[in-house]
Amino acid sequence: MLDANLTQQLKAYLVNIREPIELVASLDDGAKSRELGELLGEIAALSDKVTVVRADDDARRPSFLVRRVGTDIGVRFAGIPLGHEFTSLVLALLHVGGHPSKAAQEVIEQVKALEGQHHFETYFSLTCQNCPDVVQALNLMAVLNPGITHTAIDGGLFKDEVEARQIMAVPTVFLNGEPFGQGRMELEQIVARLDSGADKRAAEAIAKKEPFDVLVVGGGPAGAAAAIYAARKGIRVGLAAERFGGQVLDTMAIENFISVPYTEGPKLAAHLEQHVREYDVDIMNLQRAEALVPAGREGGLHEVKLANGASLKARTVILSTGARWRTMNVPGEAEYRNKGVAYCPHCDGPLFKGKRVAVIGGGNSGVEAAIDLAGIVAHVTLIEYDSQLRADAVLQRKLASLNNVKIITSALTTEVHGDGQKVTGLSYKDRNHDTMHQVELEGIFVQIGLVPNTEWLKDAVALTPRGEIEIDHRGETSQPGVFAAGDATTEPYKQIVVAMGAGSTAALSAFDYLIRLPAELSEAA
């Protein structure tokens, strides 16, 4: 099951196990159970602190419990956690085995203090890059708190459960048998939902902070670069982000980041955060900005108001709030989001195996999605508003070679149809002949570009009709002392490497602005 490279990596990690653990297997006579049994045996052979026990005491098969010997501390996997979940398996072995987590100590204490019984189930896909964070967070919580249990379930192996629970997006989390959440969630987010006083405490702590020299709003590539470049100047830097990593967290393969031939979004986001934390930057994660109040005079303090009621002040601000997936904004789309309407083909594609789906959008993202899905689903209908596809020629040639893909151009999607529980089809208008058509299908993947996260900046800085922040070559906005970088701006190329450069430019410009302030204004601020 494990190749030589994975075997060596795992053996090196297992050295860190402090307490003996056992892998308690529930298997049947199927091929997947044989595969799991082989995997568990290979793991146990790498450490004298790991043993395999055959119990067959769980209804889900194949599954196994990672348990600390002689205790109730453990987590369960239903399925074979390889692919994107291999890291989840490694961390489960380490944490159940007594190796300490790298999570912030205050969050660990918060988890330990949670009261009540919380039984979590997470449905994941082995191709989902967002699932591991959720699985790993809940696994850690189960290790830290005896009132918490967690089972991670491969939706591709337990299709009957997926159908019965009408799961059409991953990760999907249930708490005590009831829906808890869908999509990427970090440990802090999950804990905050369970701890009703967390938001208030965070607001109180933020309200006590002194003004920053530079406040970065947004934690994607542009924000991370801005924070690092500003911190290296030896000034007081803060970073407030709704989620550190931004849209990079939703990106699968990254093959154009110079000097790194291949990486994946979550891995890059983790490296960004690690790099920022090497500097004296006050990181305030899970904080959504709701308003910017520019300084009333040159050298004054700008104010950023947060959703939790607190506010931050700074002599300069760098806006790097990025962008989000554009929606079709048609009837039925919001109603059937995560019930057949999806935005991540890598994450949710396996849930539509053997079914009919549509991809909306004929750019690179749309065509790449159609190609990927064609290898999983029964049929793909690609719908493009323009008269021709806009994707690169090499992608179009690949798409044209697939016999289970239909391409419809000059088409406007007008409505998503469903039966109240899931998607059943869509309607589109033929723009050439002004006629309406309906397509019966089970899934719709929307890939029509991005919308800047700038609604909260209306009337604070100049925005284009598209909502992009207007900036000059130095990254400065219409407000002195307020800079911006990344996908939220008028920068025409929405690329990770471009955003990093823009974030660096904005930070250097902010520092230049600060040192050129008249001494009396600087002191007054």
PDB file of N, CA and C in Angstrom, residues 300-332:
ATOM      1  N   GLY A 300      -2.933  60.840  10.534  1.00  0.00           N
ATOM      2  CA  GLY A 300      -3.873  60.408  11.555  1.00  0.00           C
ATOM      3  C   GLY A 300      -4.033  58.896  11.569  1.00  0.00           C
ATOM      4  N   LEU A 301      -4.906  58.416  12.424  1.00  0.00           N
ATOM      5  CA  LEU A 301      -5.123  56.980  12.553  1.00  0.00           C
ATOM      6  C   LEU A 301      -6.337  56.532  11.749  1.00  0.00           C
ATOM      7  N   HIS A 302      -6.127  55.488  10.944  1.00  0.00           N
ATOM      8  CA  HIS A 302      -7.231  54.841  10.241  1.00  0.00           C
ATOM      9  C   HIS A 302      -7.854  53.810  11.175  1.00  0.00           C
ATOM     10  N   GLU A 303      -9.143  53.554  11.007  1.00  0.00           N
ATOM     11  CA  GLU A 303      -9.846  52.587  11.862  1.00  0.00           C
ATOM     12  C   GLU A 303     -10.495  51.512  11.004  1.00  0.00           C
ATOM     13  N   VAL A 304     -10.289  50.264  11.388  1.00  0.00           N
ATOM     14  CA  VAL A 304     -10.940  49.131  10.733  1.00  0.00           C
ATOM     15  C   VAL A 304     -11.888  48.493  11.737  1.00  0.00           C
ATOM     16  N   LYS A 305     -13.173  48.518  11.433  1.00  0.00           N
ATOM     17  CA  LYS A 305     -14.181  47.939  12.314  1.00  0.00           C
ATOM     18  C   LYS A 305     -14.405  46.476  11.936  1.00  0.00           C
ATOM     19  N   LEU A 306     -14.467  45.626  12.960  1.00  0.00           N
ATOM     20  CA  LEU A 306     -14.610  44.183  12.755  1.00  0.00           C
ATOM     21  C   LEU A 306     -16.032  43.720  13.031  1.00  0.00           C
ATOM     22  N   ALA A 307     -16.350  42.534  12.518  1.00  0.00           N
ATOM     23  CA  ALA A 307     -17.700  41.999  12.654  1.00  0.00           C
ATOM     24  C   ALA A 307     -18.079  41.719  14.096  1.00  0.00           C
ATOM     25  N   ASN A 308     -17.088  41.451  14.960  1.00  0.00           N
ATOM     26  CA  ASN A 308     -17.394  41.138  16.361  1.00  0.00           C
ATOM     27  C   ASN A 308     -17.592  42.376  17.224  1.00  0.00           C
ATOM     28  N   GLY A 309     -17.556  43.554  16.594  1.00  0.00           N
ATOM     29  CA  GLY A 309     -17.790  44.794  17.327  1.00  0.00           C
ATOM     30  C   GLY A 309     -16.535  45.530  17.737  1.00  0.00           C
ATOM     31  N   ALA A 310     -15.397  44.859  17.666  1.00  0.00           N
ATOM     32  CA  ALA A 310     -14.143  45.513  18.018  1.00  0.00           C
ATOM     33  C   ALA A 310     -13.632  46.321  16.826  1.00  0.00           C
ATOM     34  N   SER A 311     -12.603  47.119  17.061  1.00  0.00           N
ATOM     35  CA  SER A 311     -11.995  47.868  15.967  1.00  0.00           C
ATOM     36  C   SER A 311     -10.500  47.959  16.198  1.00  0.00           C
ATOM     37  N   LEU A 312      -9.774  48.127  15.089  1.00  0.00           N
ATOM     38  CA  LEU A 312      -8.329  48.249  15.120  1.00  0.00           C
ATOM     39  C   LEU A 312      -7.940  49.586  14.514  1.00  0.00           C
ATOM     40  N   LYS A 313      -6.869  50.191  15.030  1.00  0.00           N
ATOM     41  CA  LYS A 313      -6.408  51.458  14.499  1.00  0.00           C
ATOM     42  C   LYS A 313      -4.960  51.324  14.044  1.00  0.00           C
ATOM     43  N   ALA A 314      -4.632  52.098  12.999  1.00  0.00           N
ATOM     44  CA  ALA A 314      -3.287  52.021  12.451  1.00  0.00           C
ATOM     45  C   ALA A 314      -2.940  53.295  11.700  1.00  0.00           C
ATOM     46  N   ARG A 315      -1.647  53.569  11.640  1.00  0.00           N
ATOM     47  CA  ARG A 315      -1.171  54.750  10.908  1.00  0.00           C
ATOM     48  C   ARG A 315      -1.236  54.519   9.408  1.00  0.00           C
ATOM     49  N   THR A 316      -1.053  53.275   8.984  1.00  0.00           N
ATOM     50  CA  THR A 316      -1.252  52.914   7.575  1.00  0.00           C
ATOM     51  C   THR A 316      -1.998  51.585   7.529  1.00  0.00           C
ATOM     52  N   VAL A 317      -2.730  51.361   6.450  1.00  0.00           N
ATOM     53  CA  VAL A 317      -3.499  50.132   6.262  1.00  0.00           C
ATOM     54  C   VAL A 317      -3.188  49.564   4.880  1.00  0.00           C
ATOM     55  N   ILE A 318      -3.025  48.252   4.801  1.00  0.00           N
ATOM     56  CA  ILE A 318      -2.856  47.565   3.519  1.00  0.00           C
ATOM     57  C   ILE A 318      -4.035  46.620   3.331  1.00  0.00           C
ATOM     58  N   LEU A 319      -4.826  46.873   2.320  1.00  0.00           N
ATOM     59  CA  LEU A 319      -6.025  46.078   2.044  1.00  0.00           C
ATOM     60  C   LEU A 319      -5.673  44.937   1.087  1.00  0.00           C
ATOM     61  N   SER A 320      -5.849  43.707   1.523  1.00  0.00           N
ATOM     62  CA  SER A 320      -5.526  42.545   0.685  1.00  0.00           C
ATOM     63  C   SER A 320      -6.562  41.449   0.923  1.00  0.00           C
ATOM     64  N   THR A 321      -7.822  41.816   0.735  1.00  0.00           N
ATOM     65  CA  THR A 321      -8.928  40.914   1.079  1.00  0.00           C
ATOM     66  C   THR A 321      -9.272  39.921  -0.016  1.00  0.00           C
ATOM     67  N   GLY A 322      -8.598  39.970  -1.155  1.00  0.00           N
ATOM     68  CA  GLY A 322      -8.754  38.939  -2.162  1.00  0.00           C
ATOM     69  C   GLY A 322     -10.108  38.915  -2.837  1.00  0.00           C
ATOM     70  N   ALA A 323     -10.460  37.732  -3.323  1.00  0.00           N
ATOM     71  CA  ALA A 323     -11.697  37.568  -4.074  1.00  0.00           C
ATOM     72  C   ALA A 323     -12.324  36.225  -3.741  1.00  0.00           C
ATOM     73  N   ARG A 324     -13.529  36.025  -4.215  1.00  0.00           N
ATOM     74  CA  ARG A 324     -14.273  34.780  -3.993  1.00  0.00           C
ATOM     75  C   ARG A 324     -14.883  34.334  -5.316  1.00  0.00           C
ATOM     76  N   TRP A 325     -15.383  33.093  -5.349  1.00  0.00           N
ATOM     77  CA  TRP A 325     -16.013  32.582  -6.564  1.00  0.00           C
ATOM     78  C   TRP A 325     -17.227  33.425  -6.927  1.00  0.00           C
ATOM     79  N   ARG A 326     -17.348  33.750  -8.197  1.00  0.00           N
ATOM     80  CA  ARG A 326     -18.521  34.466  -8.696  1.00  0.00           C
ATOM     81  C   ARG A 326     -19.687  33.486  -8.808  1.00  0.00           C
ATOM     82  N   THR A 327     -20.848  33.901  -8.379  1.00  0.00           N
ATOM     83  CA  THR A 327     -22.041  33.060  -8.497  1.00  0.00           C
ATOM     84  C   THR A 327     -22.825  33.441  -9.746  1.00  0.00           C
ATOM     85  N   MET A 328     -23.711  32.547 -10.173  1.00  0.00           N
ATOM     86  CA  MET A 328     -24.533  32.823 -11.356  1.00  0.00           C
ATOM     87  C   MET A 328     -25.627  33.825 -11.052  1.00  0.00           C
ATOM     88  N   ASN A 329     -26.029  33.880  -9.779  1.00  0.00           N
ATOM     89  CA  ASN A 329     -27.093  34.788  -9.349  1.00  0.00           C
ATOM     90  C   ASN A 329     -28.388  34.535 -10.113  1.00  0.00           C
ATOM     91  N   VAL A 330     -28.771  33.253 -10.169  1.00  0.00           N
ATOM     92  CA  VAL A 330     -30.030  32.880 -10.826  1.00  0.00           C
ATOM     93  C   VAL A 330     -30.911  32.153  -9.814  1.00  0.00           C
ATOM     94  N   PRO A 331     -32.223  32.098 -10.044  1.00  0.00           N
ATOM     95  CA  PRO A 331     -33.115  31.390  -9.122  1.00  0.00           C
ATOM     96  C   PRO A 331     -32.675  29.941  -8.925  1.00  0.00           C
ATOM     97  N   GLY A 332     -32.669  29.500  -7.686  1.00  0.00           N
ATOM     98  CA  GLY A 332     -32.331  28.118  -7.356  1.00  0.00           C
ATOM     99  C   GLY A 332     -30.888  27.890  -6.984  1.00  0.00           C
TER     100      GLY A 332
END
